[in-house]
Coordinates of C-alpha atoms in Angstrom, one line a residue:
X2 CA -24.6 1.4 3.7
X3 CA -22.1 -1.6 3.4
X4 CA -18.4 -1.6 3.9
X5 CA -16.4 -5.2 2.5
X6 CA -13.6 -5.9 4.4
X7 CA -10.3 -7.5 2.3
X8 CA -7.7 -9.3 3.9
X9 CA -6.0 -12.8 3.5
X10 CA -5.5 -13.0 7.2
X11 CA -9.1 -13.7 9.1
X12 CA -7.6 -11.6 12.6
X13 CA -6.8 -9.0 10.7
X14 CA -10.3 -9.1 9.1
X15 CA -12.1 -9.7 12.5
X16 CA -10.1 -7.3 14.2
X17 CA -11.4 -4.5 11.4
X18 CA -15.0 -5.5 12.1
X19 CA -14.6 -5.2 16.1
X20 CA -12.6 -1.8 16.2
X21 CA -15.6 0.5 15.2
X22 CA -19.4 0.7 16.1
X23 CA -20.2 0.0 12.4
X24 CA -24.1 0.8 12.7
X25 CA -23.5 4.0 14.7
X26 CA -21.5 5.2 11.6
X27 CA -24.4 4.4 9.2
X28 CA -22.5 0.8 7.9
X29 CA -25.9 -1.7 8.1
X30 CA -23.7 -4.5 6.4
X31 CA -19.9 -5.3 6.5
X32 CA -18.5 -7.6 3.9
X33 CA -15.8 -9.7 3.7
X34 CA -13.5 -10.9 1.1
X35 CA -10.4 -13.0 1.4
X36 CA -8.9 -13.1 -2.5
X37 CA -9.6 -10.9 -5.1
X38 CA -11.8 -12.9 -7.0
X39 CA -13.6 -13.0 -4.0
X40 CA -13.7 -9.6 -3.8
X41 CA -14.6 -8.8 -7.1
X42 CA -17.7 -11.4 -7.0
X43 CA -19.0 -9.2 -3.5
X44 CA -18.3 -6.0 -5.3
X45 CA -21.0 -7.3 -8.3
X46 CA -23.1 -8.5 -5.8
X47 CA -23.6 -5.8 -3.4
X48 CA -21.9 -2.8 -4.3
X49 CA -20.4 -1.8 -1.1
X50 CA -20.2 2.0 -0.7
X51 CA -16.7 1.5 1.3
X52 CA -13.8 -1.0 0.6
X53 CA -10.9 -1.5 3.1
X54 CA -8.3 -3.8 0.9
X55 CA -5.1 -4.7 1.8
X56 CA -2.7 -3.6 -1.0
X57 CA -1.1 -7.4 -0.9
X58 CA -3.6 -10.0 -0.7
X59 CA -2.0 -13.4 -0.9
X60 CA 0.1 -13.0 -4.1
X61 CA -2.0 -10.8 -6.0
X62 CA -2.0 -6.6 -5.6
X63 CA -5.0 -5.2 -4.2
X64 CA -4.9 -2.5 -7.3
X65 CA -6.5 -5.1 -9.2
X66 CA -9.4 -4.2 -6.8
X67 CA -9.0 -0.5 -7.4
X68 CA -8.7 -1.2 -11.0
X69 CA -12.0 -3.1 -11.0
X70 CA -13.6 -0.1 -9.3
X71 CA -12.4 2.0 -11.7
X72 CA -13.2 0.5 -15.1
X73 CA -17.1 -0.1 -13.5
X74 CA -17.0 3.7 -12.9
X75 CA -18.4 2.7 -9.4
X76 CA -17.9 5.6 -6.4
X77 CA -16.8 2.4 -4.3
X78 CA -14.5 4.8 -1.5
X79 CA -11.6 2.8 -0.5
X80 CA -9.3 2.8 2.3
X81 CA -5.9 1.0 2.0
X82 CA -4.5 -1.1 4.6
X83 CA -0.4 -2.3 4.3
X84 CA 2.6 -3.8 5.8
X85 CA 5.6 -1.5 6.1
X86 CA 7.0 -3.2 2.4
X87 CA 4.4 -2.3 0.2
X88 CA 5.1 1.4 -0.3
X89 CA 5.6 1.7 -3.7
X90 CA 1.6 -0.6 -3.9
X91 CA 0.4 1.7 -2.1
X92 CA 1.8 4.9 -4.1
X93 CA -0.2 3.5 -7.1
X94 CA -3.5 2.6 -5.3
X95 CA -2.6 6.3 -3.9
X96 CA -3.1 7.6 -7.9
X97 CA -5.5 5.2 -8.6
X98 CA -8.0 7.0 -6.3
X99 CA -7.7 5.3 -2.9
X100 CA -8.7 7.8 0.0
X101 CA -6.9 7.6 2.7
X102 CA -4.0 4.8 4.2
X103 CA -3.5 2.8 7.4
X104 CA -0.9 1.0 8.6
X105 CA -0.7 -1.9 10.4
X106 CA -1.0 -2.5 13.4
X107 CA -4.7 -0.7 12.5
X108 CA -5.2 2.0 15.0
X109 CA -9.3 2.1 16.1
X110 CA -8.7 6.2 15.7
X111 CA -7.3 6.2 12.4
X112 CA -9.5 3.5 11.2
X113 CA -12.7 5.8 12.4
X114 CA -11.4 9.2 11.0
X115 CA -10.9 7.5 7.5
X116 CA -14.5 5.7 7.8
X117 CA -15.5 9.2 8.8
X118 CA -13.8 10.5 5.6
X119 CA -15.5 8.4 3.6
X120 CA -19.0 8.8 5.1
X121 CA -18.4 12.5 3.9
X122 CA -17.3 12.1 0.8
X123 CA -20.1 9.7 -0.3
X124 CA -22.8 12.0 1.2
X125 CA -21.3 14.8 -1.0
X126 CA -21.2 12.6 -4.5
X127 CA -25.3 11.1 -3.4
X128 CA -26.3 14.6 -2.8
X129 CA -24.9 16.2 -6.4
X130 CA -25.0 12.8 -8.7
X131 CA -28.0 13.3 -10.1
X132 CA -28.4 16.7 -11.1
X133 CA -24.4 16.2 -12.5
X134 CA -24.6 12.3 -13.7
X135 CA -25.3 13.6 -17.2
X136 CA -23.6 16.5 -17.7
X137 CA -20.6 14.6 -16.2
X138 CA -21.2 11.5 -18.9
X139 CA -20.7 13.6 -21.7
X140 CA -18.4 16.2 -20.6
X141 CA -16.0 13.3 -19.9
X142 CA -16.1 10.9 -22.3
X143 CA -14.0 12.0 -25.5
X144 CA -11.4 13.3 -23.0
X145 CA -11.5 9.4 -21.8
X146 CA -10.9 7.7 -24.9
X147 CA -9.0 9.8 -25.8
X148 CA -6.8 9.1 -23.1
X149 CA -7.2 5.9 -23.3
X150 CA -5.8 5.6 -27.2
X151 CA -2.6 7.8 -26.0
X152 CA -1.6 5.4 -23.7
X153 CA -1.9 2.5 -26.0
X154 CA 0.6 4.5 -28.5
X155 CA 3.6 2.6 -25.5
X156 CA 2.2 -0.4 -26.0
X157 CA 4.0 -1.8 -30.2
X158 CA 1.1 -3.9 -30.2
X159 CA -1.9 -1.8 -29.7
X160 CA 0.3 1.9 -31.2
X161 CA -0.7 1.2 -34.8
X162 CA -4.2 0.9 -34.7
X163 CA -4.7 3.5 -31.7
X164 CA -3.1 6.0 -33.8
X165 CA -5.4 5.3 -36.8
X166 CA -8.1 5.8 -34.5
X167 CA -6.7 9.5 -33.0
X168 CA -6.7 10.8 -36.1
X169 CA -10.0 9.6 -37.1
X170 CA -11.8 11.0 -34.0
X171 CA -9.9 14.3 -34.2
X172 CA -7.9 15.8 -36.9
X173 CA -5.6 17.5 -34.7
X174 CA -3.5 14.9 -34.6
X175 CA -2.9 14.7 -38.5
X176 CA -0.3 17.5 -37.5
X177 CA 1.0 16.5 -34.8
X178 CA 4.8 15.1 -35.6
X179 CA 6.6 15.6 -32.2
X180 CA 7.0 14.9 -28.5
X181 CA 8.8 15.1 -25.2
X182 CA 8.5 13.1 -22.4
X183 CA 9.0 14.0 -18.5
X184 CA 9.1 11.0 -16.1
X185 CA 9.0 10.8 -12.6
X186 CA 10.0 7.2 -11.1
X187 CA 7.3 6.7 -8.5
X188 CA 8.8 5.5 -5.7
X189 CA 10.6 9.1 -5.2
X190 CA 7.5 10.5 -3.9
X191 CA 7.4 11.6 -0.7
X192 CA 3.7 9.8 0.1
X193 CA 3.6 10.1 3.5
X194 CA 4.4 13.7 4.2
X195 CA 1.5 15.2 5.3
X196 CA -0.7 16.1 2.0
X197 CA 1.6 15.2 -0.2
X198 CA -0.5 12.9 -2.0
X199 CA -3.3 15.6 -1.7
X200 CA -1.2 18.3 -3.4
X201 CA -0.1 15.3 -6.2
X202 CA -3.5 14.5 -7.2
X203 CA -4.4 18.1 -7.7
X204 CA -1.0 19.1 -9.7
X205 CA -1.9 16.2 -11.7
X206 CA -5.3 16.9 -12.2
X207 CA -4.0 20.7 -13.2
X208 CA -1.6 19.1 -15.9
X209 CA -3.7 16.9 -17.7
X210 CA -6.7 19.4 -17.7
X211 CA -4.5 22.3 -19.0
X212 CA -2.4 20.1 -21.7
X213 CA -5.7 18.3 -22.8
X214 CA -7.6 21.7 -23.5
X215 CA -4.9 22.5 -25.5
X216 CA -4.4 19.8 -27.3
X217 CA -0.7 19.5 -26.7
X218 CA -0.3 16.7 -24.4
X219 CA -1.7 14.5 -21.1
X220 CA -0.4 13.0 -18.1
X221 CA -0.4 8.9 -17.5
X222 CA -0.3 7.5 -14.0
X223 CA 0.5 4.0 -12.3
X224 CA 2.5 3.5 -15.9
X225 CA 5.0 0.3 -15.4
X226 CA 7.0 -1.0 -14.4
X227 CA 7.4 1.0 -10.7
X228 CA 4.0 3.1 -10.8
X229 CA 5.6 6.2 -12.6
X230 CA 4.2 9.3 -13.7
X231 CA 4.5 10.2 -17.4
X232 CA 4.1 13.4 -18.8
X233 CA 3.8 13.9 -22.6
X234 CA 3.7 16.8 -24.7
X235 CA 3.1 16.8 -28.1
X236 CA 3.1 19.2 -31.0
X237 CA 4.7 20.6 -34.6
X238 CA 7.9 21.0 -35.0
X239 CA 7.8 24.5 -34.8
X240 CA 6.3 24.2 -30.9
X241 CA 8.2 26.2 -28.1
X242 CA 8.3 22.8 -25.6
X243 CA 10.4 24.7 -23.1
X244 CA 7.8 27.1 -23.0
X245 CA 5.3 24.4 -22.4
X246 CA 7.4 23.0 -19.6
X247 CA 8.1 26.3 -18.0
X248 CA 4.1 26.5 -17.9
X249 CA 4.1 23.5 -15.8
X250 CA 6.7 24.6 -13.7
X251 CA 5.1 27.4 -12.5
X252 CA 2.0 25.6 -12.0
X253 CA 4.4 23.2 -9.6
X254 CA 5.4 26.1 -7.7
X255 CA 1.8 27.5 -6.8
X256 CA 0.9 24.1 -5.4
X257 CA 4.1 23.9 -3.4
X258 CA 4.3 20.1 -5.3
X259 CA 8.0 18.1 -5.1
X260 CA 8.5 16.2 -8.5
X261 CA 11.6 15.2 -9.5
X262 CA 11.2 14.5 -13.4
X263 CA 14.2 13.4 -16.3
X264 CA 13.3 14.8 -19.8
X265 CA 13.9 13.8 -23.1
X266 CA 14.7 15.3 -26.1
X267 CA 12.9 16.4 -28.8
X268 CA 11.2 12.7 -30.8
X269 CA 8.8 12.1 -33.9
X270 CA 5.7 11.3 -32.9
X271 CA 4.4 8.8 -32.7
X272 CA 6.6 6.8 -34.2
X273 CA 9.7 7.5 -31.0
X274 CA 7.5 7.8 -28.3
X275 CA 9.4 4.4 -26.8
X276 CA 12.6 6.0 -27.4
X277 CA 11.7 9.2 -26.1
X278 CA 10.4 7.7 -22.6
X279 CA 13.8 5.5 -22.3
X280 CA 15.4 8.9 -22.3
X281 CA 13.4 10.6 -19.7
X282 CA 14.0 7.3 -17.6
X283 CA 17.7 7.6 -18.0
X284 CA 17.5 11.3 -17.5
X285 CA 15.4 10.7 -14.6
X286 CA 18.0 8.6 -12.7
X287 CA 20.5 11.5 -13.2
X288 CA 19.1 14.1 -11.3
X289 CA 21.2 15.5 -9.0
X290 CA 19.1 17.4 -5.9
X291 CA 15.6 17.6 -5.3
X292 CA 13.0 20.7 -5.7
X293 CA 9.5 22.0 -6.8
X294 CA 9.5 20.2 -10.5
X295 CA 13.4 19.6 -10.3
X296 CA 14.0 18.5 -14.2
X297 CA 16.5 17.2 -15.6
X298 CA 17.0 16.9 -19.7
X299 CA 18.8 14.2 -21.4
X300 CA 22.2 14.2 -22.4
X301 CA 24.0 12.1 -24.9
X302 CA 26.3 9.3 -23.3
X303 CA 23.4 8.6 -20.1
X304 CA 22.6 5.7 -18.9
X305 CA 21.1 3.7 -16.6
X306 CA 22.6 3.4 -13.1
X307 CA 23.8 0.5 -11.7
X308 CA 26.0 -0.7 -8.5
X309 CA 28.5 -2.4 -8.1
X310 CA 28.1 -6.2 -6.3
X311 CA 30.2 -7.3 -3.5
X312 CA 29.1 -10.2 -1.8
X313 CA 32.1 -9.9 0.4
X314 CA 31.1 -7.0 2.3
X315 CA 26.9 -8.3 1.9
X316 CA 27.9 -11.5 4.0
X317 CA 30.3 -9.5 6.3
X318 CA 27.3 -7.2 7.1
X319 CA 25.0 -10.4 7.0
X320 CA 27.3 -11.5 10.2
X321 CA 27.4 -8.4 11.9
X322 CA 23.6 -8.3 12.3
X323 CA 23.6 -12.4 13.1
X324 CA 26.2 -11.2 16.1
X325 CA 23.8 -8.2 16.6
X326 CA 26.5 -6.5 17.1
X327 CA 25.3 -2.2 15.8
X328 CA 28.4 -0.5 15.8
X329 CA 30.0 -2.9 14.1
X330 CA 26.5 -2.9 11.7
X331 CA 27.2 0.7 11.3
X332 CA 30.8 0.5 10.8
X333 CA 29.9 -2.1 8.0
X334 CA 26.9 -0.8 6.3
X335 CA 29.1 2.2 5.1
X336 CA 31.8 0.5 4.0
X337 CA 29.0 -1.6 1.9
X338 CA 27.6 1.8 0.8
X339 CA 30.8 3.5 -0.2
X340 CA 31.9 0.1 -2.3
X341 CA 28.9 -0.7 -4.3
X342 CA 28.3 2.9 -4.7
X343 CA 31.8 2.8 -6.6
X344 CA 33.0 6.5 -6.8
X345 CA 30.0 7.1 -9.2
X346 CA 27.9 10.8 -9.1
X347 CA 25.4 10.9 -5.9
X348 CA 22.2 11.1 -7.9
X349 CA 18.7 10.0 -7.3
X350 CA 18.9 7.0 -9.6
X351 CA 22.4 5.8 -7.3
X352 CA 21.2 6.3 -4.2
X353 CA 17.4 4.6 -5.3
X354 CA 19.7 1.8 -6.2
X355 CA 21.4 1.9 -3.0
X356 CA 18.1 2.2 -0.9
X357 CA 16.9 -1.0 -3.5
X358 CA 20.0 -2.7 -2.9
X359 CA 20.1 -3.0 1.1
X360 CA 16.3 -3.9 1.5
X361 CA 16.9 -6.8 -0.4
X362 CA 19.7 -7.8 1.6
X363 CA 17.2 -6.9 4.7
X364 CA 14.5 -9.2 3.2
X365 CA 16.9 -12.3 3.4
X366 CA 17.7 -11.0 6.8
X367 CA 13.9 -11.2 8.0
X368 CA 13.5 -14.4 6.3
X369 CA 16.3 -16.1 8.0
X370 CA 14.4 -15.2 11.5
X371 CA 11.1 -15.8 10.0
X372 CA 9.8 -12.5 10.0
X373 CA 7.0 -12.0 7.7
X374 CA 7.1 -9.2 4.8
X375 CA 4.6 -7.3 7.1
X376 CA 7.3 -5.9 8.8
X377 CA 5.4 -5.8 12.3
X378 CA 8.5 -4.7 14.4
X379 CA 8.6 -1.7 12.5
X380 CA 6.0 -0.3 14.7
X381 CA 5.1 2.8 12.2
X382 CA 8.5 3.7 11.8
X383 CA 8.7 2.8 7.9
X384 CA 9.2 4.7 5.3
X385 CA 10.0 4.4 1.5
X386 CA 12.9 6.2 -0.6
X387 CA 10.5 9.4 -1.4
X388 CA 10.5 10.0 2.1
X389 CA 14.4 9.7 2.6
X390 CA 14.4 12.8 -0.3
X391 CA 12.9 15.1 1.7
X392 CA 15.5 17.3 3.3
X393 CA 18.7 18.7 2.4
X394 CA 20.3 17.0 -0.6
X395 CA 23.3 16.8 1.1
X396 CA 22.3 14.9 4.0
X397 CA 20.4 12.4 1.6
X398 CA 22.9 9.9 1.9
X399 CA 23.3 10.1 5.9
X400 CA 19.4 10.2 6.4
X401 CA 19.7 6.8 4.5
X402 CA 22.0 5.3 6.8
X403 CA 20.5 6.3 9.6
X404 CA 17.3 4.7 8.4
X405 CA 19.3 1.5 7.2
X406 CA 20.5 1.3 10.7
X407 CA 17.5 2.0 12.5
X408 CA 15.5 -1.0 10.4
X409 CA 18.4 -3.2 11.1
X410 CA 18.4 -2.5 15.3
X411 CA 15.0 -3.3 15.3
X412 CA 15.2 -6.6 13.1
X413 CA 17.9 -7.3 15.7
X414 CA 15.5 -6.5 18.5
X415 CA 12.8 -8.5 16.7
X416 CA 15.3 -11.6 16.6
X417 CA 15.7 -11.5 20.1
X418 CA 12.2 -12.0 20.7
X419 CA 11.6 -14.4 18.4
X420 CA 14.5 -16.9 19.9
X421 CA 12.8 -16.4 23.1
X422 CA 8.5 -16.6 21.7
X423 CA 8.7 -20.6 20.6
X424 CA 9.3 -21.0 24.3
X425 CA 6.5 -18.7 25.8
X426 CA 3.6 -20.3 23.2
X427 CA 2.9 -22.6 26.0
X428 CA 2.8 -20.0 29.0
X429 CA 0.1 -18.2 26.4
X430 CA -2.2 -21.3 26.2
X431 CA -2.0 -21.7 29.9
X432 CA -3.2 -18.2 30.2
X433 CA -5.8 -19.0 28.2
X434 CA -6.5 -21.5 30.3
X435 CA -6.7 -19.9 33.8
X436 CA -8.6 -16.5 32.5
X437 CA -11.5 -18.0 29.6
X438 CA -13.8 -16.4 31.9
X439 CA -12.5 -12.7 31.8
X440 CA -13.0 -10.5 28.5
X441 CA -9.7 -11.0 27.2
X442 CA -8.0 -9.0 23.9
X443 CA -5.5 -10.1 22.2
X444 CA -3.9 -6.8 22.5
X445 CA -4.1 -7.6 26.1
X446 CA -2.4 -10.8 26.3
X447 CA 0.4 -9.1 24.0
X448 CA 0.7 -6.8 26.5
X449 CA 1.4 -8.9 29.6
X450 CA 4.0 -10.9 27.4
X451 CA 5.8 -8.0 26.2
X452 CA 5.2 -9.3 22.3
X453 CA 3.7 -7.5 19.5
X454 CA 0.1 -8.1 19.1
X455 CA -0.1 -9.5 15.4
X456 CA 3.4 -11.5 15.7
X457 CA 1.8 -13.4 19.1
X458 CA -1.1 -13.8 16.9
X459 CA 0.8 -15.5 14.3
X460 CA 3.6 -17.6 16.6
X461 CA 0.2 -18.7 18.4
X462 CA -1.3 -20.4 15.5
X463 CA 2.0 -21.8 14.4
X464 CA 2.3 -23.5 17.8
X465 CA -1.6 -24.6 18.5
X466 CA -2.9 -24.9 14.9
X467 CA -5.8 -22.3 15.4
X468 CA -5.7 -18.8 15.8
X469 CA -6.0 -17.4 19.3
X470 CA -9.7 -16.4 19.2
X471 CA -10.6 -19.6 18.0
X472 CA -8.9 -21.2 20.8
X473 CA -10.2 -19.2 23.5
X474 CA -13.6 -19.6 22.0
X475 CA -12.8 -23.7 22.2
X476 CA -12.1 -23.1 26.1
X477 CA -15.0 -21.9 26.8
X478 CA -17.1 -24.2 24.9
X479 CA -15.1 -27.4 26.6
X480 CA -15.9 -25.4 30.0
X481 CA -19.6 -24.8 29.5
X482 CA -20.0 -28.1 28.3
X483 CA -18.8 -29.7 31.6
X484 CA -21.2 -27.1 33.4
X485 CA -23.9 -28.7 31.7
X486 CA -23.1 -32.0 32.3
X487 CA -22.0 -31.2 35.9
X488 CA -24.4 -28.6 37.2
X489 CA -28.3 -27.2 36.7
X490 CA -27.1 -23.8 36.3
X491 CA -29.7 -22.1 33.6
X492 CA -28.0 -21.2 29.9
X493 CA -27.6 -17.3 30.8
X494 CA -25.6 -18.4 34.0
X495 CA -23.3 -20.6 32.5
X496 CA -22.7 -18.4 29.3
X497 CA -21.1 -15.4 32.0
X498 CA -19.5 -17.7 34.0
X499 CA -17.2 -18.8 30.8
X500 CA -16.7 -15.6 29.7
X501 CA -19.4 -14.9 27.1
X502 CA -21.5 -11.7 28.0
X503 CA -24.5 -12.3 25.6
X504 CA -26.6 -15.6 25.7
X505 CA -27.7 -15.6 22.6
X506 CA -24.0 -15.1 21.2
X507 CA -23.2 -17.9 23.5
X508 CA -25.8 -20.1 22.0
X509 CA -24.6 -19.7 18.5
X510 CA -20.9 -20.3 19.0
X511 CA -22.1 -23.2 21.1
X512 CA -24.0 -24.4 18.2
X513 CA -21.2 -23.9 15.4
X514 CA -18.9 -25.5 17.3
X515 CA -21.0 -28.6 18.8
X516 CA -24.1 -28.8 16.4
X517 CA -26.6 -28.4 19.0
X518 CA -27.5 -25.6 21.5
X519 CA -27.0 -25.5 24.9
X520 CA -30.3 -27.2 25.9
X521 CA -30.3 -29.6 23.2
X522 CA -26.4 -31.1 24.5
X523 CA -28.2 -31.0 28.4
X524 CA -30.7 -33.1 27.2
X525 CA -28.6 -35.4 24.9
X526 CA -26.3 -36.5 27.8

């Protein structure tokens, strides 16, 4: 089997290939892939039964990858990889069919139990794709387009002729004249509670089977802007659409499934499907407490939610974290929180607007002490605003200021460090230096300098020019070339005593970096 590797960064990529005994899991061939396009061109090439993608890869979204997959109809597995920032990225590559999700730092036991996973999985679809390939082919396809033409009904310049073609391909919809719409803004889900996004898929799954048997509605995923999940129901005028909601409901409850969902009213379709899904956004921002399938209908007079600015209070905060000073962080951040908030009702859209609204105040923060958008210091501890739901409703707002305050400590931590790394770049190079010959990690070196592993990796190559592994690997090739030069030691000798365990290996990093082997440079000199 093969496995492709994506990732902008080449550590992180190399790290990924040296964490697991790829052959001993059944992976004959790893990929890699450093863009997209890149990507996409090895996908075509050698269809890799595994992906591991980053969801941001440079500036384009990994789900481009996942959408490639998808539209091929390929059983490509794929295993996300992220910074603490990309939450609501990952949610959709989540719906989009992604297995399982790592975060970085990539732990070599997490990493193995989602190749693992995914070894499964792909035995099970070899094992039963060719007795179902056809049956599955046909079985599927009308439901597909079908789909596919509902969802082009949001889109004004596709709506006209997608209509025309539902009605032509089934006469149902000749009589169908109305429509509600439940929406769930995506970044409410609580994705990493344990199997969450396990009980999500199969709710979802549930819905759309049931409302698309029926013929009285479907369920959209990833829909924009903020990877939502749209329901639609559709029928006559003359349809019971609490009834049809109620059946949802219940189905909510036997899976034990959190959704928090705004609802519109009652709209022609398909003619007010736009204006129907604006008011189960509004709607949406205006629920009140969380639950199984906690809904909440439009009203007349909504709106959307928005906070009030104070860039008073933002710098005064701004300086409180500069001084790194936390209770007086603390002190500040609620008096941020109270203002902007503005005496307005504590609902989901507010305090989504409030959980918006400090991280990008924190995202100047981190770039003012050149912390990436990785997030590395947050050593697991992230989480997005889905997460923050679960729990009371009445702690919601204190479990955000905790978390606020927590994030900020460690960016404070994290600043520490970094005034003090620029200065202990050249103490790593001479430790390079005096151990070349030793089987060194750069979780190792990390270790003895107290930093964390990918940051060092970073600050290194901003100070030297080359990442660390290249510059080790220079050491040793400057060492064993004065051994040749200097002494008759034979190849094998001289490729342990400068820290390479495998002669051959030693022989071909010789070569790529000098142009000749080992023997051939003894003999040139």
């Amino acid at each position: 089997m093969k496995v492709l590797i994506v990732d902008d960064e080449s550590h992180v990529r190399d790290a990924i290939q040296l964490l697991l005994p790829w052959e001993d899991l059944g992976f004959d061939t790893i990929l890699t892939a450093e863009s997209v396009r890149e990507a996409i061109l090895v996908l075509q090439e050698e269809r890799p039964e595994l992906a591991i993608v980053d969801v941001v890869i440079g500036s384009v979204l990994g789900m481009d990858i996942m959408n490639y997959i998808n539209d091929q109809k390929w059983n490509t597995k794929v295993i996300v990889i992220s910074g603490h920032d990309d939450f609501q990225y990952v949610r959709a590559m989540f719906i989009l069919g992604a297995l399982e999700y790592l975060l970085k730092p990539i732990e070599q036991d997490k990493l193995q139990e989602a190749v693992l996973k995914a070894a499964c999985q792909m035995q099970e679809v070899s094992e039963g794709e060719e007795e179902f390939a056809v049956d599955k082919q046909f079985k599927w396809l009308s439901p597909d387009y079908q789909h596919g033409l509902l969802r082009k009904l949001f889109r004004p310049e596709l709506s006209a002729k997608a209509y025309e073609e539902l009605t032509r391909i089934s006469r149902h919809f000749q009589s169908v004249d109305s429509c509600r719409i439940l929406h769930c803004t995506g970044s409410t889900l609580p994705v990493h509670e344990d199997g969450y996004m396990l009980k999500l898929s199969r709710f979802i799954n549930r819905m759309q089977e049931k409302l698309e048997l029926e013929g009285k509605g479907t369920v959209f995923q990833n829909m924009k802007p903020s990877m939502d999940i749209v329901i639609l129901i559709y029928g006559t005028r003359t349809m019971d659409f609490d009834k049809e909601i109620l059946a949802l409901k219940k189905m909510a409850v036997s899976e034990n499934c959190m959704l928090n969902l705004g609802c519109s009213r009652i709209h022609d379709f398909p003619d007010s499907l736009d204006s129907a899904w604006e008011e189960a956004r509004i709607a949406a921002d205006h629920i009140a407490g969380t639950g199984i399938f906690f809904l909440q209908e439009y009203q007349l007079g909504m709106h959307r939610i928005h906070l009030k600015g104070n860039l008073q209070l933002e710098n005064a905060l701004r300086s409180s974290v500069i001084l790194g000073n936390i209770l007086l962080v603390e002190e500040r951040l609620r008096i941020w929180g109270e203002a902007v908030m503005d005496g307005q009702i504590r609902t989901i859209g507010l305090f989504r607007n409030l959980w918006e609204g400090f991280f990008q105040m924190y995202r100047k923060w981190e770039s003012a002490v050149e912390i990436t958008d990785e997030g590395l210091f947050f050593n697991g501890t992230a989480k997005n605003f889905g997460d923050i739901l679960t729990g009371s409703w009445e702690g919601t707002l204190n479990r955000m200021y905790q978390y606020f305050l927590k994030s900020t400590a460690e960016l404070i931590e994290s600043r520490k460090q970094i005034q003090n790394v620029s200065g202990m770049m050249p103490k790593v190079v001479d430790f390079l230096e005096l151990n070349y010959m030793r089987k060194i990690s750069q979780q190792e070196c990390a270790d003895y300098f107290h930093l964390n592993k990918d940051y060092l990796s970073r600050a290194f190559k901003k100070h030297t020019g080359v990442g660390m592994a290249k510059y080790l690997n220079n050491i040793r090739i400057r060492k064993a070339k004065e051994l040749l030069k200097s002494t008759d030691l034979q190849v094998m000798e001289i490729a342990d005593q400068v820290g390479y365990f495998d002669a051959k290996y030693f022989s071909r990093q010789f070569k790529l970096v000098t142009g000749m082997t080992p023997a051939q440079y003894r003999q040139d000199m």
